């Protein structure tokens, strides 16, 4: 349903899996990725920067919303502030 439809999409999705260490966080909330680092990583991996710049913010918005929902839930989703 929401899986990438193109090779470029798969490359960006692979990049997303590598961005775990690039999270911007404050106690109790995830703010997003360090987009400068994300685009630098995309460049280093040979991913088209225009495509990364178009897709990453959309994926980031969903990631932030879902992680913050987990943090706000009773169990915290494994995250601690």
GROMACS .gro file of N, CA and C in nm:
model
  243
    1UNK      N    1   0.082  -0.119   0.000
    1UNK     CA    2   0.000   0.000   0.000
    1UNK      C    3   0.086   0.126   0.000
    2UNK      N    4   0.174   0.142   0.097
    2UNK     CA    5   0.259   0.261   0.105
    2UNK      C    6   0.403   0.233   0.069
    3UNK      N    7   0.427   0.121   0.005
    3UNK     CA    8   0.565   0.088  -0.028
    3UNK      C    9   0.613   0.170  -0.146
    4UNK      N   10   0.743   0.192  -0.154
    4UNK     CA   11   0.799   0.269  -0.266
    4UNK      C   12   0.763   0.205  -0.400
    5UNK      N   13   0.740   0.289  -0.499
    5UNK     CA   14   0.699   0.242  -0.631
    5UNK      C   15   0.811   0.249  -0.735
    6UNK      N   16   0.922   0.315  -0.700
    6UNK     CA   17   1.031   0.333  -0.796
    6UNK      C   18   1.164   0.298  -0.729
    7UNK      N   19   1.266   0.284  -0.810
    7UNK     CA   20   1.401   0.262  -0.757
    7UNK      C   21   1.446   0.378  -0.670
    8UNK      N   22   1.418   0.500  -0.714
    8UNK     CA   23   1.454   0.617  -0.633
    8UNK      C   24   1.381   0.615  -0.500
    9UNK      N   25   1.255   0.575  -0.503
    9UNK     CA   26   1.179   0.565  -0.378
    9UNK      C   27   1.240   0.464  -0.283
   10UNK      N   28   1.283   0.351  -0.337
   10UNK     CA   29   1.349   0.250  -0.253
   10UNK      C   30   1.480   0.302  -0.196
   11UNK      N   31   1.554   0.380  -0.274
   11UNK     CA   32   1.680   0.437  -0.223
   11UNK      C   33   1.653   0.531  -0.107
   12UNK      N   34   1.550   0.615  -0.120
   12UNK     CA   35   1.516   0.706  -0.010
   12UNK      C   36   1.468   0.627   0.111
   13UNK      N   37   1.390   0.521   0.088
   13UNK     CA   38   1.342   0.439   0.199
   13UNK      C   39   1.460   0.374   0.272
   14UNK      N   40   1.560   0.328   0.197
   14UNK     CA   41   1.681   0.274   0.258
   14UNK      C   42   1.752   0.382   0.340
   15UNK      N   43   1.758   0.503   0.288
   15UNK     CA   44   1.817   0.615   0.361
   15UNK      C   45   1.744   0.638   0.493
   16UNK      N   46   1.612   0.633   0.490
   16UNK     CA   47   1.532   0.653   0.612
   16UNK      C   48   1.576   0.554   0.721
   17UNK      N   49   1.603   0.431   0.682
   17UNK     CA   50   1.647   0.331   0.778
   17UNK      C   51   1.782   0.361   0.839
   18UNK      N   52   1.858   0.447   0.777
   18UNK     CA   53   1.991   0.483   0.826
   18UNK      C   54   1.991   0.611   0.910
   19UNK      N   55   1.877   0.676   0.925
   19UNK     CA   56   1.872   0.807   0.989
   19UNK      C   57   1.842   0.803   1.139
   20UNK      N   58   1.839   0.685   1.198
   20UNK     CA   59   1.808   0.674   1.340
   20UNK      C   60   1.898   0.757   1.429
   21UNK      N   61   2.023   0.770   1.394
   21UNK     CA   62   2.116   0.848   1.474
   21UNK      C   63   2.110   0.997   1.446
   22UNK      N   64   2.022   1.037   1.356
   22UNK     CA   65   2.013   1.178   1.318
   22UNK      C   66   1.885   1.244   1.371
   23UNK      N   67   1.827   1.186   1.475
   23UNK     CA   68   1.704   1.241   1.532
   23UNK      C   69   1.732   1.366   1.614
   24UNK      N   70   1.645   1.465   1.601
   24UNK     CA   71   1.647   1.582   1.689
   24UNK      C   72   1.538   1.558   1.792
   25UNK      N   73   1.577   1.556   1.919
   25UNK     CA   74   1.482   1.525   2.026
   25UNK      C   75   1.495   1.626   2.139
   26UNK      N   76   1.387   1.638   2.214
   26UNK     CA   77   1.387   1.710   2.341
   26UNK      C   78   1.325   1.614   2.441
   27UNK      N   79   1.341   1.638   2.570
   27UNK     CA   80   1.280   1.546   2.667
   27UNK      C   81   1.130   1.529   2.640
   28UNK      N   82   1.091   1.405   2.613
   28UNK     CA   83   0.951   1.373   2.593
   28UNK      C   84   0.898   1.388   2.453
   29UNK      N   85   0.982   1.426   2.355
   29UNK     CA   86   0.931   1.443   2.219
   29UNK      C   87   1.041   1.431   2.115
   30UNK      N   88   1.002   1.381   2.000
   30UNK     CA   89   1.089   1.377   1.882
   30UNK      C   90   1.051   1.495   1.794
   31UNK      N   91   1.149   1.573   1.752
   31UNK     CA   92   1.123   1.690   1.667
   31UNK      C   93   1.136   1.659   1.519
   32UNK      N   94   1.226   1.569   1.485
   32UNK     CA   95   1.247   1.534   1.345
   32UNK      C   96   1.390   1.492   1.322
   33UNK      N   97   1.426   1.479   1.196
   33UNK     CA   98   1.563   1.445   1.160
   33UNK      C   99   1.645   1.572   1.144
   34UNK      N  100   1.776   1.558   1.160
   34UNK     CA  101   1.868   1.664   1.121
   34UNK      C  102   1.873   1.657   0.968
   35UNK      N  103   1.795   1.743   0.904
   35UNK     CA  104   1.778   1.733   0.759
   35UNK      C  105   1.908   1.762   0.684
   36UNK      N  106   1.994   1.848   0.739
   36UNK     CA  107   2.123   1.871   0.676
   36UNK      C  108   2.205   1.744   0.672
   37UNK      N  109   2.207   1.671   0.783
   37UNK     CA  110   2.279   1.543   0.787
   37UNK      C  111   2.212   1.441   0.696
   38UNK      N  112   2.080   1.442   0.691
   38UNK     CA  113   2.007   1.347   0.606
   38UNK      C  114   2.041   1.370   0.459
   39UNK      N  115   2.044   1.495   0.418
   39UNK     CA  116   2.075   1.524   0.278
   39UNK      C  117   2.222   1.498   0.246
   40UNK      N  118   2.310   1.522   0.343
   40UNK     CA  119   2.452   1.489   0.324
   40UNK      C  120   2.469   1.339   0.308
   41UNK      N  121   2.395   1.261   0.387
   41UNK     CA  122   2.402   1.116   0.375
   41UNK      C  123   2.346   1.071   0.240
   42UNK      N  124   2.236   1.133   0.198
   42UNK     CA  125   2.179   1.100   0.066
   42UNK      C  126   2.282   1.126  -0.043
   43UNK      N  127   2.348   1.239  -0.035
   43UNK     CA  128   2.450   1.274  -0.134
   43UNK      C  129   2.563   1.171  -0.133
   44UNK      N  130   2.609   1.134  -0.015
   44UNK     CA  131   2.718   1.036  -0.003
   44UNK      C  132   2.678   0.900  -0.060
   45UNK      N  133   2.549   0.867  -0.049
   45UNK     CA  134   2.500   0.739  -0.100
   45UNK      C  135   2.463   0.744  -0.248
   46UNK      N  136   2.476   0.863  -0.308
   46UNK     CA  137   2.445   0.877  -0.450
   46UNK      C  138   2.297   0.888  -0.480
   47UNK      N  139   2.218   0.925  -0.380
   47UNK     CA  140   2.073   0.942  -0.399
   47UNK      C  141   2.047   1.081  -0.454
   48UNK      N  142   1.959   1.090  -0.551
   48UNK     CA  143   1.922   1.218  -0.611
   48UNK      C  144   1.872   1.312  -0.501
   49UNK      N  145   1.940   1.426  -0.482
   49UNK     CA  146   1.906   1.518  -0.373
   49UNK      C  147   1.769   1.582  -0.390
   50UNK      N  148   1.728   1.607  -0.513
   50UNK     CA  149   1.594   1.662  -0.535
   50UNK      C  150   1.487   1.565  -0.487
   51UNK      N  151   1.504   1.439  -0.520
   51UNK     CA  152   1.407   1.337  -0.478
   51UNK      C  153   1.410   1.323  -0.326
   52UNK      N  154   1.529   1.319  -0.266
   52UNK     CA  155   1.539   1.310  -0.120
   52UNK      C  156   1.474   1.430  -0.054
   53UNK      N  157   1.497   1.549  -0.108
   53UNK     CA  158   1.438   1.670  -0.050
   53UNK      C  159   1.287   1.672  -0.064
   54UNK      N  160   1.234   1.608  -0.165
   54UNK     CA  161   1.088   1.600  -0.183
   54UNK      C  162   1.026   1.496  -0.090
   55UNK      N  163   1.091   1.380  -0.075
   55UNK     CA  164   1.030   1.269  -0.002
   55UNK      C  165   1.056   1.270   0.148
   56UNK      N  166   1.177   1.309   0.190
   56UNK     CA  167   1.210   1.299   0.332
   56UNK      C  168   1.116   1.378   0.424
   57UNK      N  169   1.078   1.502   0.392
   57UNK     CA  170   0.988   1.574   0.483
   57UNK      C  171   0.852   1.505   0.500
   58UNK      N  172   0.802   1.442   0.395
   58UNK     CA  173   0.675   1.370   0.405
   58UNK      C  174   0.689   1.249   0.498
   59UNK      N  175   0.796   1.174   0.481
   59UNK     CA  176   0.821   1.057   0.565
   59UNK      C  177   0.848   1.102   0.708
   60UNK      N  178   0.926   1.210   0.723
   60UNK     CA  179   0.960   1.263   0.855
   60UNK      C  180   0.834   1.300   0.933
   61UNK      N  181   0.737   1.362   0.869
   61UNK     CA  182   0.615   1.404   0.938
   61UNK      C  183   0.541   1.284   0.996
   62UNK      N  184   0.532   1.175   0.922
   62UNK     CA  185   0.466   1.055   0.972
   62UNK      C  186   0.547   0.994   1.085
   63UNK      N  187   0.678   0.987   1.069
   63UNK     CA  188   0.765   0.930   1.172
   63UNK      C  189   0.753   1.007   1.302
   64UNK      N  190   0.756   1.139   1.294
   64UNK     CA  191   0.747   1.223   1.415
   64UNK      C  192   0.613   1.201   1.483
   65UNK      N  193   0.506   1.202   1.405
   65UNK     CA  194   0.373   1.183   1.465
   65UNK      C  195   0.362   1.048   1.534
   66UNK      N  196   0.406   0.942   1.469
   66UNK     CA  197   0.394   0.808   1.527
   66UNK      C  198   0.484   0.789   1.649
   67UNK      N  199   0.607   0.837   1.643
   67UNK     CA  200   0.696   0.824   1.760
   67UNK      C  201   0.644   0.904   1.878
   68UNK      N  202   0.593   1.024   1.853
   68UNK     CA  203   0.540   1.104   1.963
   68UNK      C  204   0.412   1.044   2.020
   69UNK      N  205   0.332   0.976   1.938
   69UNK     CA  206   0.216   0.903   1.990
   69UNK      C  207   0.262   0.791   2.082
   70UNK      N  208   0.368   0.720   2.044
   70UNK     CA  209   0.422   0.613   2.129
   70UNK      C  210   0.475   0.669   2.260
   71UNK      N  211   0.545   0.781   2.253
   71UNK     CA  212   0.600   0.842   2.373
   71UNK      C  213   0.488   0.884   2.467
   72UNK      N  214   0.379   0.936   2.412
   72UNK     CA  215   0.267   0.984   2.493
   72UNK      C  216   0.181   0.871   2.548
   73UNK      N  217   0.192   0.752   2.491
   73UNK     CA  218   0.110   0.640   2.539
   73UNK      C  219   0.158   0.593   2.676
   74UNK      N  220   0.080   0.509   2.739
   74UNK     CA  221   0.113   0.461   2.874
   74UNK      C  222   0.248   0.394   2.882
   75UNK      N  223   0.283   0.313   2.781
   75UNK     CA  224   0.410   0.239   2.790
   75UNK      C  225   0.528   0.318   2.736
   76UNK      N  226   0.503   0.430   2.674
   76UNK     CA  227   0.613   0.513   2.624
   76UNK      C  228   0.679   0.460   2.499
   77UNK      N  229   0.634   0.346   2.448
   77UNK     CA  230   0.689   0.293   2.324
   77UNK      C  231   0.838   0.262   2.330
   78UNK      N  232   0.890   0.242   2.451
   78UNK     CA  233   1.032   0.213   2.465
   78UNK      C  234   1.119   0.335   2.474
   79UNK      N  235   1.060   0.454   2.464
   79UNK     CA  236   1.136   0.578   2.473
   79UNK      C  237   1.127   0.633   2.614
   80UNK      N  238   1.234   0.692   2.659
   80UNK     CA  239   1.237   0.756   2.791
   80UNK      C  240   1.287   0.897   2.775
   81UNK      N  241   1.224   0.989   2.847
   81UNK     CA  242   1.269   1.129   2.839
   81UNK      C  243   1.367   1.159   2.950
   0.00000   0.00000   0.00000
